[in-house]
Short mmCIF file of C-alpha atoms in Angstrom, two decimals:
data_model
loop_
_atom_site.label_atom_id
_atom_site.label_comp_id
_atom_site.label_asym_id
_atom_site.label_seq_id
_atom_site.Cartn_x
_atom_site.Cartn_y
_atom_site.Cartn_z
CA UNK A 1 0.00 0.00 0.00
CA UNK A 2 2.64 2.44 1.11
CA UNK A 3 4.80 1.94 -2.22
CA UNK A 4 1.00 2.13 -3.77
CA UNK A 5 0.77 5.59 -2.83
CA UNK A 6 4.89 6.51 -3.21
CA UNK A 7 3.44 5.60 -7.13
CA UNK A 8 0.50 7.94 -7.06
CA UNK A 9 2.59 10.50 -5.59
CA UNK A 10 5.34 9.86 -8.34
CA UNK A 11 2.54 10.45 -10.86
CA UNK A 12 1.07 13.56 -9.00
CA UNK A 13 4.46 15.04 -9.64
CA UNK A 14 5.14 13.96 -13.18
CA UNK A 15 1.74 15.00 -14.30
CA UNK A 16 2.56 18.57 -13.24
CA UNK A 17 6.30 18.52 -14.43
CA UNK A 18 5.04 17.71 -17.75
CA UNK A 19 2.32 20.34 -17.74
CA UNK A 20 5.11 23.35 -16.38
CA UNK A 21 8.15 22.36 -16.60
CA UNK A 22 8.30 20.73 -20.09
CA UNK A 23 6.04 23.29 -21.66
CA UNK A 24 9.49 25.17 -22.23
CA UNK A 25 10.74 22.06 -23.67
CA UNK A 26 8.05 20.98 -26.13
CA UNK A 27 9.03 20.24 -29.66
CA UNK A 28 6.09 21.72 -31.76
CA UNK A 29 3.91 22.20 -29.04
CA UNK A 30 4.37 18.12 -27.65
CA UNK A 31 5.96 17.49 -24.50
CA UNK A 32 7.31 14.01 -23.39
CA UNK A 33 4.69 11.67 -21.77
CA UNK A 34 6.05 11.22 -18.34
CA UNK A 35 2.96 9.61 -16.52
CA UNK A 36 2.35 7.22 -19.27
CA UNK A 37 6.38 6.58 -19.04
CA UNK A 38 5.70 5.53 -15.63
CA UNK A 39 3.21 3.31 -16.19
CA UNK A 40 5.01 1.56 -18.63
CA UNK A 41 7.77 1.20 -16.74
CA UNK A 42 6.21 0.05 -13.54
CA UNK A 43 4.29 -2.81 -15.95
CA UNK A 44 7.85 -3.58 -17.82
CA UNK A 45 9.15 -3.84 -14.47
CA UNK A 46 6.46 -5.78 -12.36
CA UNK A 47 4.67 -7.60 -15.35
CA UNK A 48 3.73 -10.61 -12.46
CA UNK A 49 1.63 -7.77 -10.70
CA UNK A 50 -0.70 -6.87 -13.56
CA UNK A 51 -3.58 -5.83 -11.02
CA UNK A 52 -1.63 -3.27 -9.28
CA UNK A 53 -0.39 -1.60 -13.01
CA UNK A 54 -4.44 -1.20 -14.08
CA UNK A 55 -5.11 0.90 -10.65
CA UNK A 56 -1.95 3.12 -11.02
CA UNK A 57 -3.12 3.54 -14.78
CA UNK A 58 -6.84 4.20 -12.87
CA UNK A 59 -4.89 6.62 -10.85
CA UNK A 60 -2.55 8.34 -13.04
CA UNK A 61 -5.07 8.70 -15.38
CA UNK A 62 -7.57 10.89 -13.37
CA UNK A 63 -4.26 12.79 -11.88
CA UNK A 64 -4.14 13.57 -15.80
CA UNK A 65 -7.48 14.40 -16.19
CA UNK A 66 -7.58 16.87 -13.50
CA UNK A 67 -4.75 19.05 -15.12
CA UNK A 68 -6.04 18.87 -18.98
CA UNK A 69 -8.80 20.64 -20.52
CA UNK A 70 -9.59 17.62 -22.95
CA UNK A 71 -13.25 16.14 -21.49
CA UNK A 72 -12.67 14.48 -18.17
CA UNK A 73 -11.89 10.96 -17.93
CA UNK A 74 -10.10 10.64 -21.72
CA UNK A 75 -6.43 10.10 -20.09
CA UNK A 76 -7.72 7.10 -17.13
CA UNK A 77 -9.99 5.27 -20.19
CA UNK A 78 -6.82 6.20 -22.60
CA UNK A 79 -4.47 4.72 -19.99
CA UNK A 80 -6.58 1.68 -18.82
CA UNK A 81 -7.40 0.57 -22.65
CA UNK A 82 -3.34 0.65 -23.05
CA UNK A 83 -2.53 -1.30 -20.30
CA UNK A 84 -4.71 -4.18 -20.66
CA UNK A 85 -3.21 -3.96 -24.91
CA UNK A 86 0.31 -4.15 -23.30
CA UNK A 87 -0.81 -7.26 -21.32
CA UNK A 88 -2.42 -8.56 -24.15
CA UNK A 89 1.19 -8.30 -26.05
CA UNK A 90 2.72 -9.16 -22.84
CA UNK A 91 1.17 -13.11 -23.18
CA UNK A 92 2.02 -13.11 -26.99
CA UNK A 93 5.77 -11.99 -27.10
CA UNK A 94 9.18 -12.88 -25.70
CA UNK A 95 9.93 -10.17 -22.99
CA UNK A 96 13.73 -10.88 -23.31
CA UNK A 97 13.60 -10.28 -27.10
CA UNK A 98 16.02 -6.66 -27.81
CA UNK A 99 12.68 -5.67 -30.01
CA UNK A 100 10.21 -5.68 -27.24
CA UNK A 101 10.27 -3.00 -25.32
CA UNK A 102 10.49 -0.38 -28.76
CA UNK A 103 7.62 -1.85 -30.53
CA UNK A 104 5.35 -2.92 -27.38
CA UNK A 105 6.06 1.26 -26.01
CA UNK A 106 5.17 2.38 -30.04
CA UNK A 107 2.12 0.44 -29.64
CA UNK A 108 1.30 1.46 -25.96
CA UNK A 109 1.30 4.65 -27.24
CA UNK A 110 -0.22 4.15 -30.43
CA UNK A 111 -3.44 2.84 -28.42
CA UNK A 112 -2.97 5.70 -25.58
CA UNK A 113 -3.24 8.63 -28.77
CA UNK A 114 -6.00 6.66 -30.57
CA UNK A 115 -8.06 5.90 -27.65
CA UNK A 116 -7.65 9.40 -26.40
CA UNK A 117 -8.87 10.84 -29.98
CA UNK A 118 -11.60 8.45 -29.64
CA UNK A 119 -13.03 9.34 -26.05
CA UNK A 120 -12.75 13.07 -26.75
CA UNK A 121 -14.71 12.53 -29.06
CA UNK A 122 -17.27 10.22 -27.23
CA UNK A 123 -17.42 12.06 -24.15
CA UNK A 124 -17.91 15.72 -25.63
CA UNK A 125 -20.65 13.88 -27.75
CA UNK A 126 -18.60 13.92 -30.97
CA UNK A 127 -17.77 17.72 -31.05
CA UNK A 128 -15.25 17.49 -33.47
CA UNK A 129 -13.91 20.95 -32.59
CA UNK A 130 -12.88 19.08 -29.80
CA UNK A 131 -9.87 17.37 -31.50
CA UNK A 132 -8.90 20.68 -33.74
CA UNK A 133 -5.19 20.24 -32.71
CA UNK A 134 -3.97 19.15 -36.03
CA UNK A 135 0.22 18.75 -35.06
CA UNK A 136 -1.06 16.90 -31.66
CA UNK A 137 -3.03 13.90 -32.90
CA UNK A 138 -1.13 13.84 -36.60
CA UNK A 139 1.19 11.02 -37.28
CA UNK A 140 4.12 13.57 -37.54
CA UNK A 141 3.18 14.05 -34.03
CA UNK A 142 2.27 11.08 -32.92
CA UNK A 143 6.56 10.15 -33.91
CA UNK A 144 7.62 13.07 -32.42
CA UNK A 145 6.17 12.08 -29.23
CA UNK A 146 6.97 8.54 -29.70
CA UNK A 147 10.49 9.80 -29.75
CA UNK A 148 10.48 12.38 -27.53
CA UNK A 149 9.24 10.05 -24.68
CA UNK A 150 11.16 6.76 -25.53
CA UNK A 151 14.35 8.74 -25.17
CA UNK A 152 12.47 9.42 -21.83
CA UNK A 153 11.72 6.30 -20.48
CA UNK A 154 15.36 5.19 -22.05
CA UNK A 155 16.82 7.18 -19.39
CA UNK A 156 14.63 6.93 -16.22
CA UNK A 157 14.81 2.76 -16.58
CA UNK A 158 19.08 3.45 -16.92
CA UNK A 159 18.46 5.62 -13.40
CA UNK A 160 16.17 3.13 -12.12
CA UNK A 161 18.50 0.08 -12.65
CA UNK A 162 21.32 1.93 -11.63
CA UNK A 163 20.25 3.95 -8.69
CA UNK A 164 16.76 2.72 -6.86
CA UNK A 165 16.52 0.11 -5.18
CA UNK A 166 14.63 -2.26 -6.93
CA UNK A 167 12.60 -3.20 -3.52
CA UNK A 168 11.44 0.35 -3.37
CA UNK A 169 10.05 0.14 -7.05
CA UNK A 170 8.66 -2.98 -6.83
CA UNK B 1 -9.18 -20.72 -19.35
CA UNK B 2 -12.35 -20.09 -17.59
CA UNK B 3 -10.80 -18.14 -14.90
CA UNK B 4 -9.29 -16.11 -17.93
CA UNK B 5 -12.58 -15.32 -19.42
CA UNK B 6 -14.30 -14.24 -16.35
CA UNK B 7 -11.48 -12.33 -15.17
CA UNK B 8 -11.67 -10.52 -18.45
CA UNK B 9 -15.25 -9.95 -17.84
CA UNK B 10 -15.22 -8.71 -14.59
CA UNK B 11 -12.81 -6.13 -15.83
CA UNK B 12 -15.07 -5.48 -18.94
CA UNK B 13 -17.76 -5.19 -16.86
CA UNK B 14 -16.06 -2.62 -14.69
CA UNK B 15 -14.70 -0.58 -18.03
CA UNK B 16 -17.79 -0.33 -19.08
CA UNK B 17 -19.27 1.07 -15.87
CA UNK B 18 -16.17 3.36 -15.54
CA UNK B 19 -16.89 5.00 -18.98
CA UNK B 20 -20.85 5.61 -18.22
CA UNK B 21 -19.68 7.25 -14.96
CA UNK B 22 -17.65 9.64 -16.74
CA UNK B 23 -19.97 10.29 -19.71
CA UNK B 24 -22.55 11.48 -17.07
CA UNK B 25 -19.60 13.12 -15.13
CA UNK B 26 -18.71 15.28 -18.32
CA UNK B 27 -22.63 15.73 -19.17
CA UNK B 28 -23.48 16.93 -15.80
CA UNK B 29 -20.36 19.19 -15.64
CA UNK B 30 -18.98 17.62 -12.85
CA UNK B 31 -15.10 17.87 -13.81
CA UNK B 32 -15.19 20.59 -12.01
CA UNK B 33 -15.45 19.70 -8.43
CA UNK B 34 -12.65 17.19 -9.00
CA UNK B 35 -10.57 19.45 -10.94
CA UNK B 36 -10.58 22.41 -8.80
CA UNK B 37 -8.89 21.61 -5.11
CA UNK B 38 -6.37 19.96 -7.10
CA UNK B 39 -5.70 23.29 -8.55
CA UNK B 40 -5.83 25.65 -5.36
CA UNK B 41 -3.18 22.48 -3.93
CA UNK B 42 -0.97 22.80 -7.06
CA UNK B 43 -1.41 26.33 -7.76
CA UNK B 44 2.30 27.27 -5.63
CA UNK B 45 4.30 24.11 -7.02
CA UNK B 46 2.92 24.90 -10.66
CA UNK B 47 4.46 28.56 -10.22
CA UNK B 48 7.58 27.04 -9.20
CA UNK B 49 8.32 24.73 -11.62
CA UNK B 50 7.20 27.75 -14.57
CA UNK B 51 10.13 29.45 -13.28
CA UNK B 52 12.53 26.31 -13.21
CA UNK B 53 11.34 25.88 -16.42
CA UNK B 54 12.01 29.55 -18.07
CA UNK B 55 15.42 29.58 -16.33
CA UNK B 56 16.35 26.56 -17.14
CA UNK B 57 15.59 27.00 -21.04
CA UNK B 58 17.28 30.39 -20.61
CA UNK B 59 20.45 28.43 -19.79
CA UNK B 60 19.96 25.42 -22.31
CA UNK B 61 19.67 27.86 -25.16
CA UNK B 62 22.80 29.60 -24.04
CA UNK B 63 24.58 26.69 -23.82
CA UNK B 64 23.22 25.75 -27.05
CA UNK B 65 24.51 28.66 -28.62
CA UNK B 66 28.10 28.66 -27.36
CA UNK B 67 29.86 28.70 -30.56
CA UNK B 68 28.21 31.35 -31.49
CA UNK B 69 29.35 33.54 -28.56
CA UNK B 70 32.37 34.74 -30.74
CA UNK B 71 31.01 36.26 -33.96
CA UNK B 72 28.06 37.51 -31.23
CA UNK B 73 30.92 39.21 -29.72
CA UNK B 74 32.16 41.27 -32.93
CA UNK B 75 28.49 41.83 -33.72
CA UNK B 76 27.91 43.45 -30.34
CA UNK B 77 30.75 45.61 -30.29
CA UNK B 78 30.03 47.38 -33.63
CA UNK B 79 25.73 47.52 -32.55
CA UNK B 80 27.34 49.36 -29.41
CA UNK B 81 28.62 52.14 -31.33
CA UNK B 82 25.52 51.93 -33.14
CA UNK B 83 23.51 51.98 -29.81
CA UNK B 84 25.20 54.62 -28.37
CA UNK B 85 23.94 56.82 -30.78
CA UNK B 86 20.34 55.43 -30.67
CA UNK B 87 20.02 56.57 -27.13
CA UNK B 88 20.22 60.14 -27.81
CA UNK B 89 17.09 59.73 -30.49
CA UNK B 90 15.68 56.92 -27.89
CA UNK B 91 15.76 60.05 -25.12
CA UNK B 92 13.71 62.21 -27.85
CA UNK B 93 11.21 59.20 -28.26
CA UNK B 94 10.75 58.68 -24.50
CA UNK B 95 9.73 61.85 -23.69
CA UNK B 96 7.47 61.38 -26.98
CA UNK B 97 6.14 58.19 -26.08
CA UNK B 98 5.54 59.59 -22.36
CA UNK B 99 3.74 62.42 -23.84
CA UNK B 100 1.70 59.95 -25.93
CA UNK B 101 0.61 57.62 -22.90
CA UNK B 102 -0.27 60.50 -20.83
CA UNK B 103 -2.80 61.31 -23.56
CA UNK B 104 -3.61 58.02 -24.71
CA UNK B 105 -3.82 56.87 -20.74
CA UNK B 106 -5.52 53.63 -20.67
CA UNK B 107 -8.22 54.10 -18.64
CA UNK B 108 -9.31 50.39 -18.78
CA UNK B 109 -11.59 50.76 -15.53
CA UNK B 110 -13.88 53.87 -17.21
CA UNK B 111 -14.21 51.70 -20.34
CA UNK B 112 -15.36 48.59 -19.23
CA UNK B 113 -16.27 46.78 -16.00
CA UNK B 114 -13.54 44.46 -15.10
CA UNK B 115 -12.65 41.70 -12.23
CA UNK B 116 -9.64 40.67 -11.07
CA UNK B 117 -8.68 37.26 -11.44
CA UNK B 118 -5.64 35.20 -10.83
CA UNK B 119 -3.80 32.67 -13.66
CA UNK B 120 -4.37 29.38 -11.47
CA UNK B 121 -3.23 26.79 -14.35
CA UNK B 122 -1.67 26.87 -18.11
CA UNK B 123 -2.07 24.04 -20.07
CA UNK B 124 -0.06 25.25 -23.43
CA UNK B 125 -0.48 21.85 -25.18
CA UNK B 126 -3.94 22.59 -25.80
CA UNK B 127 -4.00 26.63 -25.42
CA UNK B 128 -6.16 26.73 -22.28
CA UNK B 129 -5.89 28.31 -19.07
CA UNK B 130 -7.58 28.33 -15.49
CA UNK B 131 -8.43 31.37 -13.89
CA UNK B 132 -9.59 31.63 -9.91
CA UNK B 133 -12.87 33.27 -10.58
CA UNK B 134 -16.06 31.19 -11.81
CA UNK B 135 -19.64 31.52 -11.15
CA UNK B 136 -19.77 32.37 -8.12
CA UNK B 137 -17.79 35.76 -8.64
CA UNK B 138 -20.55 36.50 -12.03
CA UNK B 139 -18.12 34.81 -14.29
CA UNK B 140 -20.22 33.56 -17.42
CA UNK B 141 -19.13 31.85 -20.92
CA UNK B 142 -17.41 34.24 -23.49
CA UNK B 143 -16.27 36.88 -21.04
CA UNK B 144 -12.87 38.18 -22.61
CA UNK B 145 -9.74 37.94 -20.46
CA UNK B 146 -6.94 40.69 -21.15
CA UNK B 147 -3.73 42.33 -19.09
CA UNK B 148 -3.78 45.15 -17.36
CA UNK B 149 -1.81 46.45 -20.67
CA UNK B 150 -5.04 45.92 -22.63
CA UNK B 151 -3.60 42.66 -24.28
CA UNK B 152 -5.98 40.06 -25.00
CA UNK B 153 -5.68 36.94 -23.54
CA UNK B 154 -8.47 34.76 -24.46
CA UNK B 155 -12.10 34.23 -23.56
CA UNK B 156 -14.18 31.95 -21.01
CA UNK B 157 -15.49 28.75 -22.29
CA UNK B 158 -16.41 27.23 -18.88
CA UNK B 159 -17.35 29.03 -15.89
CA UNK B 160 -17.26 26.36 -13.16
CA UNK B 161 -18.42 27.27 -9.24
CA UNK B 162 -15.08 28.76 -8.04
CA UNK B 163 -12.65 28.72 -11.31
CA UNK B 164 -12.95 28.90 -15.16
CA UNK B 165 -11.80 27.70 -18.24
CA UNK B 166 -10.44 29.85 -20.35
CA UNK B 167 -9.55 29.58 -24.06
CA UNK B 168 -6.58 31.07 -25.83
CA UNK B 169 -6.41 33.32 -28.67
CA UNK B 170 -3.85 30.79 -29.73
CA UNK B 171 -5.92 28.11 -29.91
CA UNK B 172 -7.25 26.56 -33.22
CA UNK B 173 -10.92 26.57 -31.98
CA UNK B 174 -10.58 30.67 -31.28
CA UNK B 175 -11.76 32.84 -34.31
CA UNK B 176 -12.39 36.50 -34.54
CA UNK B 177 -11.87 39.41 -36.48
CA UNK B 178 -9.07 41.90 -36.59
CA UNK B 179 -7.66 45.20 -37.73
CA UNK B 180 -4.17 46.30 -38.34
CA UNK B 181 -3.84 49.05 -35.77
CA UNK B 182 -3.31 52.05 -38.20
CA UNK B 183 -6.46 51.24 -39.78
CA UNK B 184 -8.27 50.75 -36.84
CA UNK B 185 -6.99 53.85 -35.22
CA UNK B 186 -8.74 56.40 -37.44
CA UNK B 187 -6.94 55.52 -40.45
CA UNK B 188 -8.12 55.33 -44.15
CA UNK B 189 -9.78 52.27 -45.66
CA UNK B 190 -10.88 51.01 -42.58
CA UNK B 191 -11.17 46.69 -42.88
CA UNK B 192 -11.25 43.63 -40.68
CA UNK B 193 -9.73 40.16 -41.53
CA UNK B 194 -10.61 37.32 -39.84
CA UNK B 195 -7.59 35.90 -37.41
CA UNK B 196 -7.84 32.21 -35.92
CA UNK B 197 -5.84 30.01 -33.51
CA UNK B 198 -2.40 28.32 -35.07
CA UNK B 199 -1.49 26.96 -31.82
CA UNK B 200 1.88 26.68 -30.75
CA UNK B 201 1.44 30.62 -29.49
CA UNK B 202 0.28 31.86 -33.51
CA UNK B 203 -2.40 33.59 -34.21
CA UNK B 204 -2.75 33.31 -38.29
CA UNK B 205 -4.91 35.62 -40.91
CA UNK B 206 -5.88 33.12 -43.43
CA UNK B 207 -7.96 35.91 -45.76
CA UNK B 208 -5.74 38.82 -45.87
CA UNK B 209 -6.17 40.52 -48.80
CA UNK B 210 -3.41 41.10 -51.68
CA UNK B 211 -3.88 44.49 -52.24
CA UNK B 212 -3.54 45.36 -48.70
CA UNK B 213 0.21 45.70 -47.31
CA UNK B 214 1.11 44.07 -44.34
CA UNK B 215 4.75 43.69 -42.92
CA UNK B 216 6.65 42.34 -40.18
CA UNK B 217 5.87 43.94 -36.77
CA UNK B 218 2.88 45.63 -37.79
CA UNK B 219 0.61 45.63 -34.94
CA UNK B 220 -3.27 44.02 -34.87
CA UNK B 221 -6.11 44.93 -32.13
CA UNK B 222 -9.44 43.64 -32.58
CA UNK B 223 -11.94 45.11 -34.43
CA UNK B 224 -15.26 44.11 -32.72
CA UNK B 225 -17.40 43.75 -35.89
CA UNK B 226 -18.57 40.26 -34.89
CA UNK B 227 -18.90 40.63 -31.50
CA UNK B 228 -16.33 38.48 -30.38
CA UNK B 229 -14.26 40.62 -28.26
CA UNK B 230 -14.46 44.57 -27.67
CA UNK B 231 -12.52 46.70 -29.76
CA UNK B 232 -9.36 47.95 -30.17
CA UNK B 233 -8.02 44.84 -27.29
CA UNK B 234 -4.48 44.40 -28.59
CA UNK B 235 -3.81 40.82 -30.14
CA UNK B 236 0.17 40.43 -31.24
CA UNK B 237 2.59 41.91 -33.68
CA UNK B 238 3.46 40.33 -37.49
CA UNK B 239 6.08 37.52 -37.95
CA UNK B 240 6.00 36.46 -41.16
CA UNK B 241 4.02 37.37 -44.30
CA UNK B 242 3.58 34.51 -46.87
CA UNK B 243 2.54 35.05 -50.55
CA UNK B 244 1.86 32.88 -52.95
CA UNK B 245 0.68 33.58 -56.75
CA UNK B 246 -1.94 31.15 -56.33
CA UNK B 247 -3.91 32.01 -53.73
CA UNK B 248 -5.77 35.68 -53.92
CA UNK B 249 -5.47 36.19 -50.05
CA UNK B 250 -2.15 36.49 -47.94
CA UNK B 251 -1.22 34.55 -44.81
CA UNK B 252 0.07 36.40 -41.77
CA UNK B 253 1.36 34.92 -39.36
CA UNK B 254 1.01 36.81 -36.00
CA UNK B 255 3.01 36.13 -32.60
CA UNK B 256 0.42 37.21 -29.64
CA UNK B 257 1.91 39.81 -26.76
CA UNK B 258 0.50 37.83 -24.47
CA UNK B 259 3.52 35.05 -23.19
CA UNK B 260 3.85 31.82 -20.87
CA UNK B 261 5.43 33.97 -18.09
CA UNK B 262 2.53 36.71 -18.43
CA UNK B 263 1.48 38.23 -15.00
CA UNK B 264 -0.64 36.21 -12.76
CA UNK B 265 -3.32 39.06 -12.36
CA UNK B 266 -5.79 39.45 -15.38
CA UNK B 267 -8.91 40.91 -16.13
CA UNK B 268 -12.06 40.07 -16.86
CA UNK B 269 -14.57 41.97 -18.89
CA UNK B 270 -17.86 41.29 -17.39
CA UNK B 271 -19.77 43.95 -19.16
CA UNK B 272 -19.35 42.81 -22.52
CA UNK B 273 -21.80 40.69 -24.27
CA UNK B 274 -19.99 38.61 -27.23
CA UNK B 275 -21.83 36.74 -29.69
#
């Protein structure tokens, strides 16, 4: 419970360095996707514990939600849909294979921007004024980001292996 | 298997109850009472890490730029002779421009009714901002926010109990109309264009005319004919002008005045009715 809430708090404070601190840093208006860096992660890292990844994607998600102006509840549905996909790929693919962790993050994050497009759309009853960011949810962008937060995650698992204590992660 | 399947549907089951919760959340306008003590809590550490981030791309982009710190050097010793003999002219223009204010003088307050209001949270990914006032203060939906410089910020598309959200000029969804400031300022051949959004802090004039000239730094203000905002608000200064034989119409590209590291205090308009 205690390293539950260590997590949330984690994702509390990633959630607003992305939002501040990064908006200085964003490459065409897209800043790296910390939270959803996180999550991946924590499921890369603990993929026996599969129960405990969907609640800190249920949490990180509505931390999310509370600091975006997209209709509320887009990021947790976003982030839930892409962690049961990465479970899904999870049972189908060699973990230990070099190619994993690229393509399974591409497609995380494929299914995070789609389903987000999606449930703006559902939720602000298909207002498609809603979605009028045209660099944000293009496939130009969708790279970018790709990029932008795999170099990301690159570095916080290097930190993470090298620094933390496993036990305190896991 | 079968403890598979009804695993799966126990958490289908609870997806699907998740995303009627929220529909009804987001129909009822409910966001709001989650979103906002997260805001008052975050408000200070959100301020802090603006400034971490400024100074920090300050320094990045000087670093950045360290090989050019030589031929920045040569260039900055031949502008200071140059300079040195702008200030005696820039002396002339300040008493000018003091002179000008004095009877220009703002006057915001005598023009239109305005309330204080403090910048609680930016989101620049998708142009919006969160101001501390909401309904309960009078806010209501399309009340323009400006500066106490008379720079237009944006307007209110949500006006929740104690906060609202407001939209960007930036933003792609934002469209109104506009006037260089000659023009609108008593000049000849008075006209109005209509600006929208570009994000990424742009404002851009799709349907400016050939015929009419337009160049870098020329300043817009709004020109009020549709109702969006009042008149005369100022909107941002000319970047880039882009011409094309094809097309009849010009594209300007505008950079707003209003910035990420804008005063907290702004200003609403509450006695202006927009369309």
């Amino acid at each position: 419970m205690r390293k539950f809430l260590f997590l949330l708090v984690i994702s509390y404070f990633l959630a607003l360095i992305e939002k501040t601190f990064f908006a200085y840093f964003t490459i065409r208006g897209i800043a790296p996707d910390l939270v959803l860096g996180l999550v991946y992660l924590y499921y890369f890292l603990t993929s026996k514990r599969e129960n405990i990844t969907v609640y800190l994607a249920f949490f990180a998600g509505f931390i999310l939600d509370v600091f975006s102006s997209l209709p509320f509840g887009v990021w947790t549905t976003s982030l839930l849909v892409s962690v049961l996909v990465l479970s899904v790929l999870n049972s189908h693919f060699d973990k230990t294979n070099p190619f994993f962790i690229p393509i399974s993050f591409f497609i995380f994050l494929g299914v995070y921007k789609v389903s987000s497009v999606m449930l703006t759309l559902f939720f602000s009853l298909f207002n498609l004024s809603s979605v009028a960011l045209p660099f944000y949810f293009s496939l130009l962008g969708f790279i970018v980001e790709y990029i932008y937060s795999f170099v990301f995650l690159f570095i916080c698992s290097l930190i993470i292996k090298k620094y933390v204590r496993r036990k305190i992660f896991l | 298997m079968k403890h598979m399947n009804s695993l799966f549907k126990k958490w289908a089951l609870g997806f699907i109850v998740l995303l009627i919760v929220l529909f009804l959340i987001n129909l009822a306008h409910g966001s709001s009472l989650l979103r906002e003590p997260f805001y008052i809590i975050s408000s200070p550490i959100e301020k802090l890490l603006i400034i971490a981030g400024e100074k920090s791309s300050d320094f990045l982009g000087s670093l950045f730029n360290f090989r050019d710190l030589a031929l920045e050097e040569k260039k900055l010793a031949s502008e200071n002779q140059k300079l040195l003999s702008e200030i005696a002219q820039m002396k002339y223009l300040k008493d000018e421009n003091e002179t000008l204010k004095a009877a220009l003088s703002l006057k915001l307050q005598e023009k239109f009714k305005l309330l204080l209001c403090e910048a609680l949270s930016w989101d620049f990914q998708h142009n919006t901002l969160f101001i501390s006032k909401g309904s309960n203060d009078g806010v209501l939906e399309n009340m323009p926010l400006i500066t106490g410089n008379k720079v237009l910020v944006g307007k209110v598309v949500h006006a929740y109990r104690n906060s609202s959200q407001v939209q960007l000029i930036s933003s792609p969804k934002a469209k109104f109309d506009v006037s260089p400031l000659s023009i609108a300022n008593g000049g000849e051949n008075k006209f109005y264009t209509l600006a929208q959004g570009g994000g990424e802090n742009k404002i851009i004039l799709n349907f400016y005319p050939l015929n009419k000239e337009v160049k870098a730094n020329d300043v817009f203000v709004t020109s009020c004919v549709n109702k969006n905002f009042p008149k005369s608000l100022l909107v941002g200064r000319v970047e880039n002008v882009v011409k094309n034989d094809i097309n009849p119409y010009q594209k300007v590209i505008i950079k707003p005045f209003f910035k990420k590291d804008m005063p907290e205090f702004l200003f609403l308009i509450t006695n202006f009715n927009s369309l």
